[in-house]
Tab-separated table of C-alpha atoms in Angstrom:
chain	number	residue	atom	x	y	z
N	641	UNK	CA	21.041	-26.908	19.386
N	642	UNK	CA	17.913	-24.532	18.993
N	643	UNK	CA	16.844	-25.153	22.232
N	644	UNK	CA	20.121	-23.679	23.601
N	645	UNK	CA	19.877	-20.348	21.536
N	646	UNK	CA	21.008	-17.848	24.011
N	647	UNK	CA	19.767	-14.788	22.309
N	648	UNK	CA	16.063	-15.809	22.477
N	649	UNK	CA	16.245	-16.480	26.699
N	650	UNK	CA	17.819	-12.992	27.787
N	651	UNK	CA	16.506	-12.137	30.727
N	652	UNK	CA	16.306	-15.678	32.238
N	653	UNK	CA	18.158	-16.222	35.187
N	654	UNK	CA	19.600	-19.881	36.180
N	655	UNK	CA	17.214	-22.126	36.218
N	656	UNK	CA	18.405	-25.106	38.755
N	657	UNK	CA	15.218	-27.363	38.217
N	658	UNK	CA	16.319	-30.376	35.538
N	659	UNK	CA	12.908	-30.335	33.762
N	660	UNK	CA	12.930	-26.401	33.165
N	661	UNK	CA	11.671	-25.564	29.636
N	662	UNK	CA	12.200	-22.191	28.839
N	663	UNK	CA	8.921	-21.055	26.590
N	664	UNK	CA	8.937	-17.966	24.403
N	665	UNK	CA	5.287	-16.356	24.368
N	666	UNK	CA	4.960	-14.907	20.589
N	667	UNK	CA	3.043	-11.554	20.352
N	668	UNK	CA	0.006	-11.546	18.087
N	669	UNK	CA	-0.590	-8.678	15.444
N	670	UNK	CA	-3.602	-6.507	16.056
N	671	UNK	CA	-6.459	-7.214	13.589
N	672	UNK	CA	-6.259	-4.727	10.318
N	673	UNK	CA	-9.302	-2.002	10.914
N	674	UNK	CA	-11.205	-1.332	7.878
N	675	UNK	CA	-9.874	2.036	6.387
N	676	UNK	CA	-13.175	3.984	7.483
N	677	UNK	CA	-11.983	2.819	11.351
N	678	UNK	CA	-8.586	3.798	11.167
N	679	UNK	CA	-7.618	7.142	12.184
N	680	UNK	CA	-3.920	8.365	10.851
N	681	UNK	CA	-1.931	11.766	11.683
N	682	UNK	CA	0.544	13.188	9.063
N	683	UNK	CA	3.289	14.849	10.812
N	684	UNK	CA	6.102	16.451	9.454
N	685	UNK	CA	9.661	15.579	11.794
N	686	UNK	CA	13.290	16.673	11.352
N	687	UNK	CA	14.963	15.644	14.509
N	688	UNK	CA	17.518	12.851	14.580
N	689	UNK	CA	17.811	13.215	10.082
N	690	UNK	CA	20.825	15.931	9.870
N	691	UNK	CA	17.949	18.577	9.031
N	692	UNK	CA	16.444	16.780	6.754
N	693	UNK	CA	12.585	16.816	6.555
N	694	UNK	CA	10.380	13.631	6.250
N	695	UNK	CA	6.631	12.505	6.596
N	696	UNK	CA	5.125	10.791	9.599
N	697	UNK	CA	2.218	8.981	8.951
N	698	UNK	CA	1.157	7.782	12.941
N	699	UNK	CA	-2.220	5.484	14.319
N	700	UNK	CA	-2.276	2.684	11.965
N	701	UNK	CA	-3.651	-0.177	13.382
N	702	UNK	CA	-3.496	-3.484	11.475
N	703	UNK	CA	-0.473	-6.372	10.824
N	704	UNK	CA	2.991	-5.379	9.299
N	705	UNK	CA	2.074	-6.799	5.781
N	706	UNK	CA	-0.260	-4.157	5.703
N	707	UNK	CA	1.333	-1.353	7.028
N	708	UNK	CA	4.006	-2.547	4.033
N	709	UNK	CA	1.534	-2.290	1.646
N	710	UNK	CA	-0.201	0.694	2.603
N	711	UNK	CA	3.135	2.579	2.676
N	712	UNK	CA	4.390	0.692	-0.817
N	713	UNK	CA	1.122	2.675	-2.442
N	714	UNK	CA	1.984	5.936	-0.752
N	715	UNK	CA	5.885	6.229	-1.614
N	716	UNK	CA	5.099	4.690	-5.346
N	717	UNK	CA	1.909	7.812	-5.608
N	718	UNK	CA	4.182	10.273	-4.210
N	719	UNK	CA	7.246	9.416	-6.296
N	720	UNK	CA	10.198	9.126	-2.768
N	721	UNK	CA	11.072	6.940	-0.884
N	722	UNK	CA	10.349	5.520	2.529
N	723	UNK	CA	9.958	3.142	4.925
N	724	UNK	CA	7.004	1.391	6.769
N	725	UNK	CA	8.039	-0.319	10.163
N	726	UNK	CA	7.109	-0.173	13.951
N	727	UNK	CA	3.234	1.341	13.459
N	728	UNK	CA	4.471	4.028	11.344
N	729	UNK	CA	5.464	5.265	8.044
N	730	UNK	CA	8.132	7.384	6.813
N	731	UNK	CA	8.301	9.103	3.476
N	732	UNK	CA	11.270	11.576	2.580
N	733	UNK	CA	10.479	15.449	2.122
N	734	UNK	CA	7.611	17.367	3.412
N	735	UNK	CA	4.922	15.866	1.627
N	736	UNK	CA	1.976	16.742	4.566
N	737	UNK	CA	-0.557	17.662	2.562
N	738	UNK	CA	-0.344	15.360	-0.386
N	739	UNK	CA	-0.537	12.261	1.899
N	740	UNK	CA	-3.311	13.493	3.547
N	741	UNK	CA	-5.243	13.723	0.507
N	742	UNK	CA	-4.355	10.612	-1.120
N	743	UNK	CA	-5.471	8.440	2.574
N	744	UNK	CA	-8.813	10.645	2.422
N	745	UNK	CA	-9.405	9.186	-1.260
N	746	UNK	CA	-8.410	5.667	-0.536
N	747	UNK	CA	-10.958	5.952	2.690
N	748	UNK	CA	-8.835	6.716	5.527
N	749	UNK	CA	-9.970	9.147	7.976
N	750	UNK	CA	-6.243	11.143	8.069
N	751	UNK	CA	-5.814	14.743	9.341
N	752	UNK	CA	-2.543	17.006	8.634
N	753	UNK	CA	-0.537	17.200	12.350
N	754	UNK	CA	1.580	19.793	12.937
């Protein structure tokens, strides 16, 4: 039955050949940088939160596990909450400057956006 899972072949057309194998190419994580490599942007952003402010932290480069974990140190420092997903992470109020400092001390080459 898993090779008949529908929801992983969208986007395949009829196939009419009996042999056909549909294969699903898997997307590799980018290496992790070293912290001295990596160059993040703190933003500040509003749009799409009912007005409410939050803190963008763009550019990382490295796998999800350590976006996570780099985002689990900056919520737990900073006392909010967050999230850490899709190359970037979120943490709730306008905490610009803060951020920035604490990724300069761990040895991240951040700079405060807009």
């Amino acid at each position: 039955m898993a090779d008949n899972d529908w929801k992983k072949r969208l986007g395949v057309v009829y196939s009419t050949n009996p042999d056909f194998n549909y294969t699903i190419q898997e997307e590799s994580e980018p290496e992790t940088l070293a912290p001295e490599r990596q160059k993040l942007i703190v933003t500040i952003d509003r749009s799409g939160r009912a007005g409410k402010q939050v803190t963008l932290v763009k550019g990382f480069v490295g796998t999800s596990e350590d976006l996570a974990a780099l985002g689990k140190t900056l919520k737990t420092k900073c006392g909010v909450g967050g999230t850490a997903k899709d190359g970037e992470i979120t943490i709730q109020g306008d905490l610009r400057d803060k951020v920035t400092a604490l990724l300069t001390s761990m040895g991240y080459k951040a700079k405060r956006g807009n």
